[in-house]
PDB file as gemmi writes it, atoms N, CA and C in Angstrom:
CRYST1    1.000    1.000    1.000  90.00  90.00  90.00 P 1                      
ATOM      1  N   UNK A   1      27.760  29.953 -25.509  1.00  0.00           N  
ATOM      2  CA  UNK A   1      26.499  30.241 -24.915  1.00  0.00           C  
ATOM      3  C   UNK A   1      25.515  29.032 -25.020  1.00  0.00           C  
ATOM      4  N   UNK A   2      25.634  28.320 -26.054  1.00  0.00           N  
ATOM      5  CA  UNK A   2      24.749  27.153 -26.271  1.00  0.00           C  
ATOM      6  C   UNK A   2      24.846  26.088 -25.141  1.00  0.00           C  
ATOM      7  N   UNK A   3      26.032  25.765 -24.766  1.00  0.00           N  
ATOM      8  CA  UNK A   3      26.282  24.650 -23.824  1.00  0.00           C  
ATOM      9  C   UNK A   3      25.758  25.051 -22.432  1.00  0.00           C  
ATOM     10  N   UNK A   4      25.890  26.189 -21.912  1.00  0.00           N  
ATOM     11  CA  UNK A   4      25.308  26.480 -20.722  1.00  0.00           C  
ATOM     12  C   UNK A   4      23.806  26.483 -20.730  1.00  0.00           C  
ATOM     13  N   UNK A   5      23.221  26.965 -21.845  1.00  0.00           N  
ATOM     14  CA  UNK A   5      21.755  26.934 -21.886  1.00  0.00           C  
ATOM     15  C   UNK A   5      21.183  25.508 -21.961  1.00  0.00           C  
ATOM     16  N   UNK A   6      21.936  24.711 -22.730  1.00  0.00           N  
ATOM     17  CA  UNK A   6      21.521  23.220 -22.821  1.00  0.00           C  
ATOM     18  C   UNK A   6      21.685  22.515 -21.473  1.00  0.00           C  
ATOM     19  N   UNK A   7      22.734  22.859 -20.707  1.00  0.00           N  
ATOM     20  CA  UNK A   7      22.853  22.356 -19.369  1.00  0.00           C  
ATOM     21  C   UNK A   7      21.774  22.706 -18.408  1.00  0.00           C  
ATOM     22  N   UNK A   8      21.315  23.953 -18.590  1.00  0.00           N  
ATOM     23  CA  UNK A   8      20.198  24.424 -17.669  1.00  0.00           C  
ATOM     24  C   UNK A   8      18.942  23.779 -18.079  1.00  0.00           C  
ATOM     25  N   UNK A   9      18.666  23.654 -19.434  1.00  0.00           N  
ATOM     26  CA  UNK A   9      17.524  22.998 -19.944  1.00  0.00           C  
ATOM     27  C   UNK A   9      17.471  21.569 -19.525  1.00  0.00           C  
ATOM     28  N   UNK A  10      18.585  20.785 -19.545  1.00  0.00           N  
ATOM     29  CA  UNK A  10      18.574  19.481 -19.214  1.00  0.00           C  
ATOM     30  C   UNK A  10      18.411  19.295 -17.677  1.00  0.00           C  
ATOM     31  N   UNK A  11      18.910  20.276 -16.965  1.00  0.00           N  
ATOM     32  CA  UNK A  11      18.715  20.199 -15.420  1.00  0.00           C  
ATOM     33  C   UNK A  11      17.313  20.340 -15.162  1.00  0.00           C  
ATOM     34  N   UNK A  12      16.557  21.271 -15.852  1.00  0.00           N  
ATOM     35  CA  UNK A  12      15.136  21.467 -15.541  1.00  0.00           C  
ATOM     36  C   UNK A  12      14.374  20.256 -15.943  1.00  0.00           C  
ATOM     37  N   UNK A  13      14.810  19.599 -17.008  1.00  0.00           N  
ATOM     38  CA  UNK A  13      14.166  18.416 -17.527  1.00  0.00           C  
ATOM     39  C   UNK A  13      14.389  17.254 -16.559  1.00  0.00           C  
ATOM     40  N   UNK A  14      15.567  17.169 -16.034  1.00  0.00           N  
ATOM     41  CA  UNK A  14      15.747  16.174 -14.929  1.00  0.00           C  
ATOM     42  C   UNK A  14      15.033  16.367 -13.636  1.00  0.00           C  
ATOM     43  N   UNK A  15      14.815  17.581 -13.195  1.00  0.00           N  
ATOM     44  CA  UNK A  15      14.003  17.900 -12.080  1.00  0.00           C  
ATOM     45  C   UNK A  15      12.560  17.589 -12.400  1.00  0.00           C  
ATOM     46  N   UNK A  16      12.104  17.882 -13.655  1.00  0.00           N  
ATOM     47  CA  UNK A  16      10.787  17.461 -13.973  1.00  0.00           C  
ATOM     48  C   UNK A  16      10.522  15.938 -13.926  1.00  0.00           C  
ATOM     49  N   UNK A  17      11.506  15.202 -14.519  1.00  0.00           N  
ATOM     50  CA  UNK A  17      11.243  13.707 -14.590  1.00  0.00           C  
ATOM     51  C   UNK A  17      11.246  13.217 -13.146  1.00  0.00           C  
ATOM     52  N   UNK A  18      12.242  13.754 -12.291  1.00  0.00           N  
ATOM     53  CA  UNK A  18      12.280  13.246 -10.928  1.00  0.00           C  
ATOM     54  C   UNK A  18      10.857  13.532 -10.184  1.00  0.00           C  
ATOM     55  N   UNK A  19      10.343  14.758 -10.491  1.00  0.00           N  
ATOM     56  CA  UNK A  19       9.084  15.018  -9.842  1.00  0.00           C  
ATOM     57  C   UNK A  19       7.959  14.186 -10.305  1.00  0.00           C  
ATOM     58  N   UNK A  20       7.939  13.846 -11.634  1.00  0.00           N  
ATOM     59  CA  UNK A  20       6.891  12.926 -12.029  1.00  0.00           C  
ATOM     60  C   UNK A  20       7.087  11.514 -11.369  1.00  0.00           C  
ATOM     61  N   UNK A  21       8.333  11.087 -11.375  1.00  0.00           N  
ATOM     62  CA  UNK A  21       8.533   9.760 -10.700  1.00  0.00           C  
ATOM     63  C   UNK A  21       8.235   9.727  -9.231  1.00  0.00           C  
ATOM     64  N   UNK A  22       8.469  10.895  -8.594  1.00  0.00           N  
ATOM     65  CA  UNK A  22       8.148  11.019  -7.135  1.00  0.00           C  
ATOM     66  C   UNK A  22       6.659  10.925  -6.928  1.00  0.00           C  
ATOM     67  N   UNK A  23       5.969  11.639  -7.888  1.00  0.00           N  
ATOM     68  CA  UNK A  23       4.456  11.559  -7.725  1.00  0.00           C  
ATOM     69  C   UNK A  23       3.897  10.134  -7.977  1.00  0.00           C  
ATOM     70  N   UNK A  24       4.483   9.391  -8.984  1.00  0.00           N  
ATOM     71  CA  UNK A  24       4.111   8.042  -9.148  1.00  0.00           C  
ATOM     72  C   UNK A  24       4.421   7.130  -7.942  1.00  0.00           C  
ATOM     73  N   UNK A  25       5.552   7.351  -7.341  1.00  0.00           N  
ATOM     74  CA  UNK A  25       5.822   6.539  -6.139  1.00  0.00           C  
ATOM     75  C   UNK A  25       4.921   6.960  -5.068  1.00  0.00           C  
ATOM     76  N   UNK A  26       4.536   8.095  -4.877  1.00  0.00           N  
ATOM     77  CA  UNK A  26       3.541   8.569  -3.833  1.00  0.00           C  
ATOM     78  C   UNK A  26       2.284   7.889  -3.995  1.00  0.00           C  
ATOM     79  N   UNK A  27       1.770   7.860  -5.299  1.00  0.00           N  
ATOM     80  CA  UNK A  27       0.452   7.242  -5.571  1.00  0.00           C  
ATOM     81  C   UNK A  27       0.505   5.799  -5.343  1.00  0.00           C  
ATOM     82  N   UNK A  28       1.643   5.169  -5.703  1.00  0.00           N  
ATOM     83  CA  UNK A  28       1.741   3.676  -5.495  1.00  0.00           C  
ATOM     84  C   UNK A  28       1.814   3.341  -4.016  1.00  0.00           C  
ATOM     85  N   UNK A  29       2.475   4.208  -3.215  1.00  0.00           N  
ATOM     86  CA  UNK A  29       2.525   3.974  -1.741  1.00  0.00           C  
ATOM     87  C   UNK A  29       1.152   4.170  -1.129  1.00  0.00           C  
ATOM     88  N   UNK A  30       0.368   5.105  -1.562  1.00  0.00           N  
ATOM     89  CA  UNK A  30      -0.966   5.296  -1.028  1.00  0.00           C  
ATOM     90  C   UNK A  30      -1.851   4.023  -1.329  1.00  0.00           C  
ATOM     91  N   UNK A  31      -1.699   3.513  -2.610  1.00  0.00           N  
ATOM     92  CA  UNK A  31      -2.452   2.320  -3.004  1.00  0.00           C  
ATOM     93  C   UNK A  31      -2.013   1.110  -2.133  1.00  0.00           C  
ATOM     94  N   UNK A  32      -0.716   0.893  -1.973  1.00  0.00           N  
ATOM     95  CA  UNK A  32      -0.287  -0.079  -1.131  1.00  0.00           C  
ATOM     96  C   UNK A  32      -0.727  -0.083   0.278  1.00  0.00           C  
ATOM     97  N   UNK A  33      -0.803   1.227   0.824  1.00  0.00           N  
ATOM     98  CA  UNK A  33      -1.261   1.346   2.197  1.00  0.00           C  
ATOM     99  C   UNK A  33      -2.732   0.928   2.251  1.00  0.00           C  
ATOM    100  N   UNK A  34      -3.573   1.346   1.322  1.00  0.00           N  
ATOM    101  CA  UNK A  34      -4.931   0.920   1.285  1.00  0.00           C  
ATOM    102  C   UNK A  34      -5.129  -0.561   1.098  1.00  0.00           C  
ATOM    103  N   UNK A  35      -4.247  -1.240   0.329  1.00  0.00           N  
ATOM    104  CA  UNK A  35      -4.285  -2.701   0.301  1.00  0.00           C  
ATOM    105  C   UNK A  35      -3.937  -3.256   1.667  1.00  0.00           C  
ATOM    106  N   UNK A  36      -2.963  -2.818   2.307  1.00  0.00           N  
ATOM    107  CA  UNK A  36      -2.560  -3.345   3.525  1.00  0.00           C  
ATOM    108  C   UNK A  36      -3.655  -3.138   4.640  1.00  0.00           C  
ATOM    109  N   UNK A  37      -4.322  -2.063   4.601  1.00  0.00           N  
ATOM    110  CA  UNK A  37      -5.468  -1.774   5.550  1.00  0.00           C  
ATOM    111  C   UNK A  37      -6.577  -2.803   5.279  1.00  0.00           C  
ATOM    112  N   UNK A  38      -6.919  -2.960   3.978  1.00  0.00           N  
ATOM    113  CA  UNK A  38      -8.000  -3.915   3.706  1.00  0.00           C  
ATOM    114  C   UNK A  38      -7.654  -5.319   4.056  1.00  0.00           C  
ATOM    115  N   UNK A  39      -6.386  -5.723   3.796  1.00  0.00           N  
ATOM    116  CA  UNK A  39      -5.933  -7.063   4.165  1.00  0.00           C  
ATOM    117  C   UNK A  39      -5.946  -7.291   5.662  1.00  0.00           C  
ATOM    118  N   UNK A  40      -5.531  -6.228   6.545  1.00  0.00           N  
ATOM    119  CA  UNK A  40      -5.525  -6.280   7.878  1.00  0.00           C  
ATOM    120  C   UNK A  40      -6.932  -6.467   8.433  1.00  0.00           C  
ATOM    121  N   UNK A  41      -7.905  -5.791   7.830  1.00  0.00           N  
ATOM    122  CA  UNK A  41      -9.333  -5.931   8.213  1.00  0.00           C  
ATOM    123  C   UNK A  41      -9.774  -7.349   7.919  1.00  0.00           C  
ATOM    124  N   UNK A  42      -9.476  -7.845   6.819  1.00  0.00           N  
ATOM    125  CA  UNK A  42      -9.864  -9.285   6.502  1.00  0.00           C  
ATOM    126  C   UNK A  42      -9.274 -10.270   7.453  1.00  0.00           C  
ATOM    127  N   UNK A  43      -8.050 -10.107   7.813  1.00  0.00           N  
ATOM    128  CA  UNK A  43      -7.407 -10.915   8.868  1.00  0.00           C  
ATOM    129  C   UNK A  43      -7.993 -10.832  10.220  1.00  0.00           C  
ATOM    130  N   UNK A  44      -8.421  -9.620  10.627  1.00  0.00           N  
ATOM    131  CA  UNK A  44      -9.064  -9.434  11.883  1.00  0.00           C  
ATOM    132  C   UNK A  44     -10.449 -10.201  11.845  1.00  0.00           C  
ATOM    133  N   UNK A  45     -11.193 -10.097  10.701  1.00  0.00           N  
ATOM    134  CA  UNK A  45     -12.463 -10.727  10.655  1.00  0.00           C  
ATOM    135  C   UNK A  45     -12.358 -12.204  10.768  1.00  0.00           C  
ATOM    136  N   UNK A  46     -11.283 -12.714  10.035  1.00  0.00           N  
ATOM    137  CA  UNK A  46     -11.174 -14.137   9.976  1.00  0.00           C  
ATOM    138  C   UNK A  46     -10.744 -14.698  11.379  1.00  0.00           C  
ATOM    139  N   UNK A  47      -9.899 -13.901  12.128  1.00  0.00           N  
ATOM    140  CA  UNK A  47      -9.535 -14.397  13.361  1.00  0.00           C  
ATOM    141  C   UNK A  47     -10.708 -14.279  14.404  1.00  0.00           C  
ATOM    142  N   UNK A  48     -11.561 -13.346  14.213  1.00  0.00           N  
ATOM    143  CA  UNK A  48     -12.781 -13.321  15.070  1.00  0.00           C  
ATOM    144  C   UNK A  48     -13.755 -14.463  14.735  1.00  0.00           C  
ATOM    145  N   UNK A  49     -13.876 -14.876  13.428  1.00  0.00           N  
ATOM    146  CA  UNK A  49     -14.679 -15.970  13.110  1.00  0.00           C  
ATOM    147  C   UNK A  49     -14.093 -17.217  13.623  1.00  0.00           C  
ATOM    148  N   UNK A  50     -12.753 -17.388  13.552  1.00  0.00           N  
ATOM    149  CA  UNK A  50     -12.050 -18.507  14.083  1.00  0.00           C  
ATOM    150  C   UNK A  50     -12.369 -18.607  15.556  1.00  0.00           C  
ATOM    151  N   UNK A  51     -12.204 -17.552  16.252  1.00  0.00           N  
ATOM    152  CA  UNK A  51     -12.389 -17.487  17.765  1.00  0.00           C  
ATOM    153  C   UNK A  51     -13.799 -17.947  18.094  1.00  0.00           C  
ATOM    154  N   UNK A  52     -14.852 -17.463  17.379  1.00  0.00           N  
ATOM    155  CA  UNK A  52     -16.165 -17.793  17.625  1.00  0.00           C  
ATOM    156  C   UNK A  52     -16.381 -19.305  17.301  1.00  0.00           C  
ATOM    157  N   UNK A  53     -15.802 -19.809  16.295  1.00  0.00           N  
ATOM    158  CA  UNK A  53     -15.909 -21.206  15.958  1.00  0.00           C  
ATOM    159  C   UNK A  53     -15.321 -22.065  17.028  1.00  0.00           C  
ATOM    160  N   UNK A  54     -14.162 -21.606  17.529  1.00  0.00           N  
ATOM    161  CA  UNK A  54     -13.479 -22.455  18.605  1.00  0.00           C  
ATOM    162  C   UNK A  54     -14.282 -22.372  19.931  1.00  0.00           C  
ATOM    163  N   UNK A  55     -14.806 -21.231  20.211  1.00  0.00           N  
ATOM    164  CA  UNK A  55     -15.694 -21.214  21.406  1.00  0.00           C  
ATOM    165  C   UNK A  55     -16.966 -22.154  21.395  1.00  0.00           C  
ATOM    166  N   UNK A  56     -17.600 -22.141  20.151  1.00  0.00           N  
ATOM    167  CA  UNK A  56     -18.667 -23.059  19.889  1.00  0.00           C  
ATOM    168  C   UNK A  56     -18.250 -24.508  19.976  1.00  0.00           C  
ATOM    169  N   UNK A  57     -17.061 -24.825  19.405  1.00  0.00           N  
ATOM    170  CA  UNK A  57     -16.654 -26.171  19.501  1.00  0.00           C  
ATOM    171  C   UNK A  57     -16.303 -26.556  21.010  1.00  0.00           C  
ATOM    172  N   UNK A  58     -15.585 -25.680  21.699  1.00  0.00           N  
ATOM    173  CA  UNK A  58     -15.452 -25.989  23.156  1.00  0.00           C  
ATOM    174  C   UNK A  58     -16.704 -26.201  23.865  1.00  0.00           C  
ATOM    175  N   UNK A  59     -17.615 -25.379  23.572  1.00  0.00           N  
ATOM    176  CA  UNK A  59     -18.946 -25.599  24.310  1.00  0.00           C  
ATOM    177  C   UNK A  59     -19.562 -26.863  23.957  1.00  0.00           C  
ATOM    178  N   UNK A  60     -19.433 -27.356  22.757  1.00  0.00           N  
ATOM    179  CA  UNK A  60     -19.895 -28.571  22.283  1.00  0.00           C  
ATOM    180  C   UNK A  60     -19.239 -29.731  23.045  1.00  0.00           C  
ATOM    181  N   UNK A  61     -17.933 -29.603  23.128  1.00  0.00           N  
ATOM    182  CA  UNK A  61     -17.098 -30.569  23.770  1.00  0.00           C  
ATOM    183  C   UNK A  61     -17.447 -30.760  25.221  1.00  0.00           C  
ATOM    184  N   UNK A  62     -17.791 -29.660  25.887  1.00  0.00           N  
ATOM    185  CA  UNK A  62     -18.110 -29.633  27.284  1.00  0.00           C  
ATOM    186  C   UNK A  62     -19.465 -30.304  27.401  1.00  0.00           C  
ATOM    187  N   UNK A  63     -20.346 -30.172  26.469  1.00  0.00           N  
ATOM    188  CA  UNK A  63     -21.624 -30.775  26.581  1.00  0.00           C  
ATOM    189  C   UNK A  63     -21.627 -32.325  26.397  1.00  0.00           C  
ATOM    190  N   UNK A  64     -20.535 -32.768  25.709  1.00  0.00           N  
ATOM    191  CA  UNK A  64     -20.461 -34.212  25.484  1.00  0.00           C  
ATOM    192  C   UNK A  64     -19.951 -35.051  26.748  1.00  0.00           C  
ATOM    193  N   UNK A  65     -19.448 -34.318  27.709  1.00  0.00           N  
ATOM    194  CA  UNK A  65     -18.838 -34.971  28.845  1.00  0.00           C  
ATOM    195  C   UNK A  65     -19.917 -35.511  29.735  1.00  0.00           C  
TER     196      UNK A  65                                                      
END                                                                             
């Protein structure tokens, strides 16, 4: 009777460990998603700044002709 009870206890322990690891993976995936969002926003801002700078440079070049 000891071995079946031990097997059941170890099974519950395994499910618990997998649950904890699943929660950690979920939290890290959420954090990674937030980082990707922030990085995408920074890239968009940088591309807008570059576009504005290129427009001003083109206008300056047209004025020199």
